[in-house]
Short mmCIF file of C-alpha atoms in Angstrom, two decimals:
data_model
loop_
_atom_site.label_atom_id
_atom_site.label_comp_id
_atom_site.label_asym_id
_atom_site.label_seq_id
_atom_site.Cartn_x
_atom_site.Cartn_y
_atom_site.Cartn_z
CA UNK K 1 96.43 74.64 23.94
CA UNK K 2 94.78 74.18 20.59
CA UNK K 3 97.03 76.55 18.69
CA UNK K 4 100.52 77.91 19.16
CA UNK K 5 100.70 81.64 20.02
CA UNK K 6 102.62 82.34 16.82
CA UNK K 7 101.21 80.04 14.17
CA UNK K 8 103.52 79.56 11.22
CA UNK K 9 100.76 80.32 8.74
CA UNK K 10 100.12 83.98 9.56
CA UNK K 11 101.93 87.07 8.32
CA UNK K 12 104.91 86.38 6.04
CA UNK K 13 104.31 82.69 6.69
CA UNK K 14 101.16 82.88 4.57
CA UNK K 15 103.20 83.99 1.57
CA UNK K 16 105.92 81.43 2.30
CA UNK K 17 103.36 78.62 2.40
CA UNK K 18 101.86 79.84 -0.88
CA UNK K 19 105.27 79.63 -2.57
CA UNK K 20 105.85 76.21 -0.99
CA UNK K 21 102.49 75.03 -2.33
CA UNK K 22 103.43 76.14 -5.85
CA UNK K 23 106.67 74.18 -5.62
CA UNK K 24 104.84 71.16 -4.24
CA UNK K 25 102.49 71.27 -7.24
CA UNK K 26 105.30 71.87 -9.74
CA UNK K 27 107.54 69.14 -8.33
CA UNK K 28 104.69 66.60 -8.14
CA UNK K 29 103.55 67.30 -11.69
CA UNK K 30 107.07 67.18 -13.03
CA UNK K 31 108.02 63.90 -11.38
CA UNK K 32 104.67 62.29 -12.24
CA UNK K 33 105.16 63.09 -15.92
CA UNK K 34 108.84 62.04 -15.88
CA UNK K 35 108.19 58.73 -14.15
CA UNK K 36 105.12 57.83 -16.18
CA UNK K 37 106.51 58.65 -19.63
CA UNK K 38 110.26 57.95 -19.64
CA UNK K 39 111.41 56.55 -16.31
CA UNK K 40 114.13 54.39 -17.93
CA UNK K 41 115.95 57.45 -19.30
CA UNK K 42 117.22 58.65 -15.91
CA UNK K 43 115.85 56.58 -13.03
CA UNK K 44 118.03 58.18 -10.35
CA UNK K 45 117.17 61.75 -11.33
CA UNK K 46 113.46 60.92 -11.53
CA UNK K 47 113.39 59.18 -8.17
CA UNK K 48 115.07 62.24 -6.67
CA UNK K 49 112.44 64.41 -8.36
CA UNK K 50 109.71 62.34 -6.73
CA UNK K 51 111.49 62.52 -3.37
CA UNK K 52 111.78 66.32 -3.67
CA UNK K 53 108.08 66.50 -4.49
CA UNK K 54 107.15 64.55 -1.35
CA UNK K 55 109.38 66.78 0.78
CA UNK K 56 107.72 69.93 -0.62
CA UNK K 57 104.25 68.54 0.07
CA UNK K 58 105.18 67.62 3.65
CA UNK K 59 106.79 71.03 4.29
CA UNK K 60 103.75 72.87 2.87
CA UNK K 61 101.25 70.94 4.96
CA UNK K 62 103.31 71.15 8.16
CA UNK K 63 103.92 74.89 7.84
CA UNK K 64 100.21 75.39 7.20
CA UNK K 65 99.22 73.35 10.27
CA UNK K 66 101.70 74.93 12.67
CA UNK K 67 101.17 72.64 15.63
CA UNK K 68 104.13 71.64 17.73
CA UNK K 69 104.63 68.28 16.03
CA UNK K 70 104.12 69.66 12.54
CA UNK K 71 106.66 72.42 13.23
CA UNK K 72 109.19 69.77 14.09
CA UNK K 73 108.41 67.83 10.92
CA UNK K 74 108.62 71.09 8.95
CA UNK K 75 112.11 71.74 10.35
CA UNK K 76 113.20 68.28 9.25
CA UNK K 77 111.73 68.63 5.77
CA UNK K 78 113.24 72.09 5.28
CA UNK K 79 116.62 70.75 6.40
CA UNK K 80 116.32 67.76 4.06
CA UNK K 81 115.45 70.18 1.25
CA UNK K 82 118.48 72.34 1.95
CA UNK K 83 120.83 69.35 2.05
CA UNK K 84 119.13 67.96 -1.07
CA UNK K 85 119.47 71.12 -3.12
CA UNK K 86 123.12 71.57 -2.06
CA UNK K 87 124.07 67.92 -2.71
CA UNK K 88 122.17 67.51 -5.98
CA UNK K 89 123.23 70.98 -7.06
CA UNK K 90 126.89 70.11 -6.52
CA UNK K 91 126.62 66.63 -8.05
CA UNK K 92 124.80 67.92 -11.12
CA UNK K 93 127.74 70.25 -11.77
CA UNK K 94 130.60 67.88 -10.86
CA UNK K 95 129.10 64.71 -12.31
CA UNK K 96 126.61 65.77 -14.98
CA UNK K 97 126.55 62.28 -16.52
CA UNK K 98 124.67 60.99 -13.47
CA UNK K 99 121.86 63.44 -14.26
CA UNK K 100 120.94 63.13 -17.92
CA UNK K 101 117.70 64.97 -17.21
CA UNK K 102 116.98 67.82 -14.82
CA UNK K 103 115.38 67.67 -11.36
CA UNK K 104 114.06 70.60 -9.34
CA UNK K 105 117.34 70.64 -7.47
CA UNK K 106 119.75 70.46 -10.45
CA UNK K 107 122.35 73.28 -10.53
CA UNK K 108 120.94 74.54 -7.20
CA UNK K 109 117.48 75.00 -8.70
CA UNK K 110 118.61 77.27 -11.52
CA UNK K 111 115.69 76.17 -13.71
CA UNK K 112 113.37 77.61 -11.07
CA UNK K 113 115.18 80.90 -10.53
CA UNK K 114 117.15 79.46 -7.58
CA UNK K 115 113.98 79.61 -5.51
CA UNK K 116 114.53 75.96 -4.37
CA UNK K 117 117.80 77.12 -2.77
CA UNK K 118 116.28 80.11 -0.96
CA UNK K 119 113.02 78.47 0.12
CA UNK K 120 114.35 76.04 2.77
CA UNK K 121 116.50 78.81 4.29
CA UNK K 122 113.48 81.11 4.57
CA UNK K 123 111.43 78.21 5.93
CA UNK K 124 113.94 77.45 8.68
CA UNK K 125 114.33 81.15 9.57
CA UNK K 126 110.56 81.56 9.72
CA UNK K 127 110.06 78.53 11.97
CA UNK K 128 112.77 79.86 14.28
CA UNK K 129 111.30 83.34 14.30
CA UNK K 130 107.82 82.11 15.23
CA UNK K 131 109.14 79.77 17.93
CA UNK K 132 109.88 82.26 20.73
CA UNK U 1 92.27 81.50 -31.30
CA UNK U 2 94.39 80.11 -28.47
CA UNK U 3 97.32 82.00 -30.03
CA UNK U 4 95.58 85.26 -29.17
CA UNK U 5 94.06 84.11 -25.90
CA UNK U 6 97.29 82.94 -24.25
CA UNK U 7 99.25 86.19 -24.66
CA UNK U 8 96.16 88.15 -23.57
CA UNK U 9 95.88 85.99 -20.43
CA UNK U 10 99.58 86.55 -19.77
CA UNK U 11 99.24 90.32 -19.75
CA UNK U 12 95.94 90.49 -17.87
CA UNK U 13 97.49 88.24 -15.19
CA UNK U 14 100.53 90.49 -14.95
CA UNK U 15 98.11 93.40 -14.56
CA UNK U 16 96.31 91.61 -11.73
CA UNK U 17 99.68 90.94 -10.07
CA UNK U 18 100.69 94.61 -10.33
CA UNK U 19 97.34 95.71 -8.88
CA UNK U 20 97.81 93.38 -5.89
CA UNK U 21 101.41 94.54 -5.54
CA UNK U 22 100.27 98.16 -5.27
CA UNK U 23 97.93 97.13 -2.43
CA UNK U 24 100.83 95.32 -0.74
CA UNK U 25 103.04 98.40 -1.02
CA UNK U 26 100.26 100.62 0.35
CA UNK U 27 99.86 98.08 3.16
CA UNK U 28 96.14 97.63 2.50
CA UNK U 29 94.12 94.44 2.44
CA UNK U 30 91.98 93.64 -0.59
CA UNK U 31 88.86 95.85 -0.10
CA UNK U 32 86.31 93.18 -1.10
CA UNK U 33 83.37 95.20 0.30
CA UNK U 34 84.20 98.19 -1.90
CA UNK U 35 83.66 98.56 -5.62
CA UNK U 36 87.38 98.45 -6.48
CA UNK U 37 87.79 95.25 -4.49
CA UNK U 38 84.82 93.73 -6.32
CA UNK U 39 86.33 94.84 -9.62
CA UNK U 40 89.50 92.98 -8.65
CA UNK U 41 87.55 89.80 -7.90
CA UNK U 42 85.77 90.21 -11.26
CA UNK U 43 89.16 90.49 -12.97
CA UNK U 44 90.31 87.25 -11.34
CA UNK U 45 87.06 85.59 -12.44
CA UNK U 46 87.65 86.83 -15.99
CA UNK U 47 91.17 85.37 -16.00
CA UNK U 48 89.82 82.07 -14.69
CA UNK U 49 87.20 81.98 -17.46
CA UNK U 50 89.95 82.74 -19.99
CA UNK U 51 92.03 79.88 -18.58
CA UNK U 52 89.04 77.56 -18.87
CA UNK U 53 88.59 78.55 -22.52
CA UNK U 54 92.32 78.07 -23.03
CA UNK U 55 92.09 74.55 -21.58
CA UNK U 56 89.21 73.63 -23.92
CA UNK U 57 90.94 75.11 -26.97
CA UNK U 58 94.25 73.58 -25.88
CA UNK U 59 92.85 70.06 -25.77
CA UNK U 60 91.25 70.55 -29.19
CA UNK U 61 94.60 71.79 -30.50
CA UNK U 62 96.36 68.83 -28.87
CA UNK U 63 93.98 66.38 -30.57
CA UNK U 64 94.85 67.83 -33.97
CA UNK U 65 98.58 68.37 -33.38
CA UNK U 66 100.70 67.94 -36.53
CA UNK U 67 103.84 67.06 -34.55
CA UNK U 68 104.69 64.98 -31.51
CA UNK U 69 103.62 66.87 -28.37
CA UNK U 70 103.99 65.39 -24.87
CA UNK U 71 100.28 65.34 -24.18
CA UNK U 72 100.57 64.62 -20.47
CA UNK U 73 102.73 67.68 -19.77
CA UNK U 74 100.73 69.95 -22.04
CA UNK U 75 97.40 68.79 -20.61
CA UNK U 76 98.86 69.03 -17.12
CA UNK U 77 99.68 72.69 -17.63
CA UNK U 78 96.27 73.38 -19.18
CA UNK U 79 94.44 71.84 -16.22
CA UNK U 80 96.92 72.82 -13.52
CA UNK U 81 96.59 76.49 -14.41
CA UNK U 82 92.90 76.31 -13.45
CA UNK U 83 93.81 75.50 -9.84
CA UNK U 84 96.08 78.44 -9.14
CA UNK U 85 93.75 81.43 -8.78
CA UNK U 86 90.93 79.77 -6.78
CA UNK U 87 93.43 78.31 -4.30
CA UNK U 88 95.43 81.56 -4.10
CA UNK U 89 92.25 83.57 -3.47
CA UNK U 90 91.06 81.15 -0.79
CA UNK U 91 94.43 81.25 0.95
CA UNK U 92 94.65 85.04 0.57
CA UNK U 93 91.20 85.88 1.95
CA UNK U 94 91.80 83.80 5.08
CA UNK U 95 94.11 86.56 6.27
CA UNK U 96 93.27 90.02 5.04
CA UNK U 97 96.61 91.69 5.60
CA UNK U 98 99.33 92.73 3.16
CA UNK U 99 100.71 89.20 3.36
CA UNK U 100 97.39 87.77 2.29
CA UNK U 101 97.40 90.16 -0.67
CA UNK U 102 101.00 89.18 -1.45
CA UNK U 103 99.70 85.65 -2.06
CA UNK U 104 97.61 87.08 -4.92
CA UNK U 105 100.73 88.70 -6.42
CA UNK U 106 102.48 85.33 -6.49
CA UNK U 107 99.39 83.46 -7.68
CA UNK U 108 98.78 85.89 -10.53
CA UNK U 109 102.44 85.65 -11.60
CA UNK U 110 102.34 81.86 -11.75
CA UNK U 111 99.81 82.07 -14.62
CA UNK U 112 102.22 83.73 -17.13
CA UNK U 113 104.98 81.31 -16.13
CA UNK U 114 102.70 78.33 -16.80
CA UNK U 115 101.61 79.81 -20.15
CA UNK U 116 105.25 80.26 -21.19
CA UNK U 117 106.04 76.67 -20.17
CA UNK U 118 102.95 75.52 -22.10
CA UNK U 119 104.36 77.18 -25.22
CA UNK U 120 107.77 75.56 -24.68
CA UNK U 121 106.21 72.12 -24.20
CA UNK U 122 104.19 72.60 -27.39
CA UNK U 123 107.23 73.68 -29.41
CA UNK U 124 110.01 71.43 -28.11
CA UNK U 125 108.45 68.73 -25.98
#
């Protein structure tokens, strides 16, 4: 069995992966520039940015591969994303002093049109839908 | 010249996105063997050339900036914008359904967003 009967990359999954790839690029670029130019200003926020970037890259690649193992990894990374955006979103509102500079997940991803909040939900739904 | 080029690129990209969106709504794949499909590919190539010119002009502008501009971010947007359309087209053509075409809608819309961010980075850092 080389390929699953319902690979995650076809149909709506193709669009989902494209949006994931854009967020992977955006998050990587953002954290790279934050960490390389002014890491000392907000180390915690910038480390979280970098972590978010890694999670987006992993989710993109795993959704695009669609093998059984990569689906499992994709579920984990989507779940981590969802928890991340909810936790960081809440913390950035309740304790803004801990986040002197924004991350992708600040205020539930408001700076990115709340897409970071919707994306992991769609990802998990899509993986479930293609599981059968 | 970049001050004319960037807004032009914004609107041509929005046009390319709308064109792809119409195909999505009609539930048709991109007709690359027909003349209208080829015209679409030519439009994407034109945008890519414009982005390349924007990158060259942008780096020249950056070198002569009269205020403090975060060069890494600005240069990152200039170069990053070059990646979007080729990758989106590659990913889109691998599946010629409405979902493949929808990838072009998203890809074409990322260009204006990046150009707006470029302007913000230039103005405020």
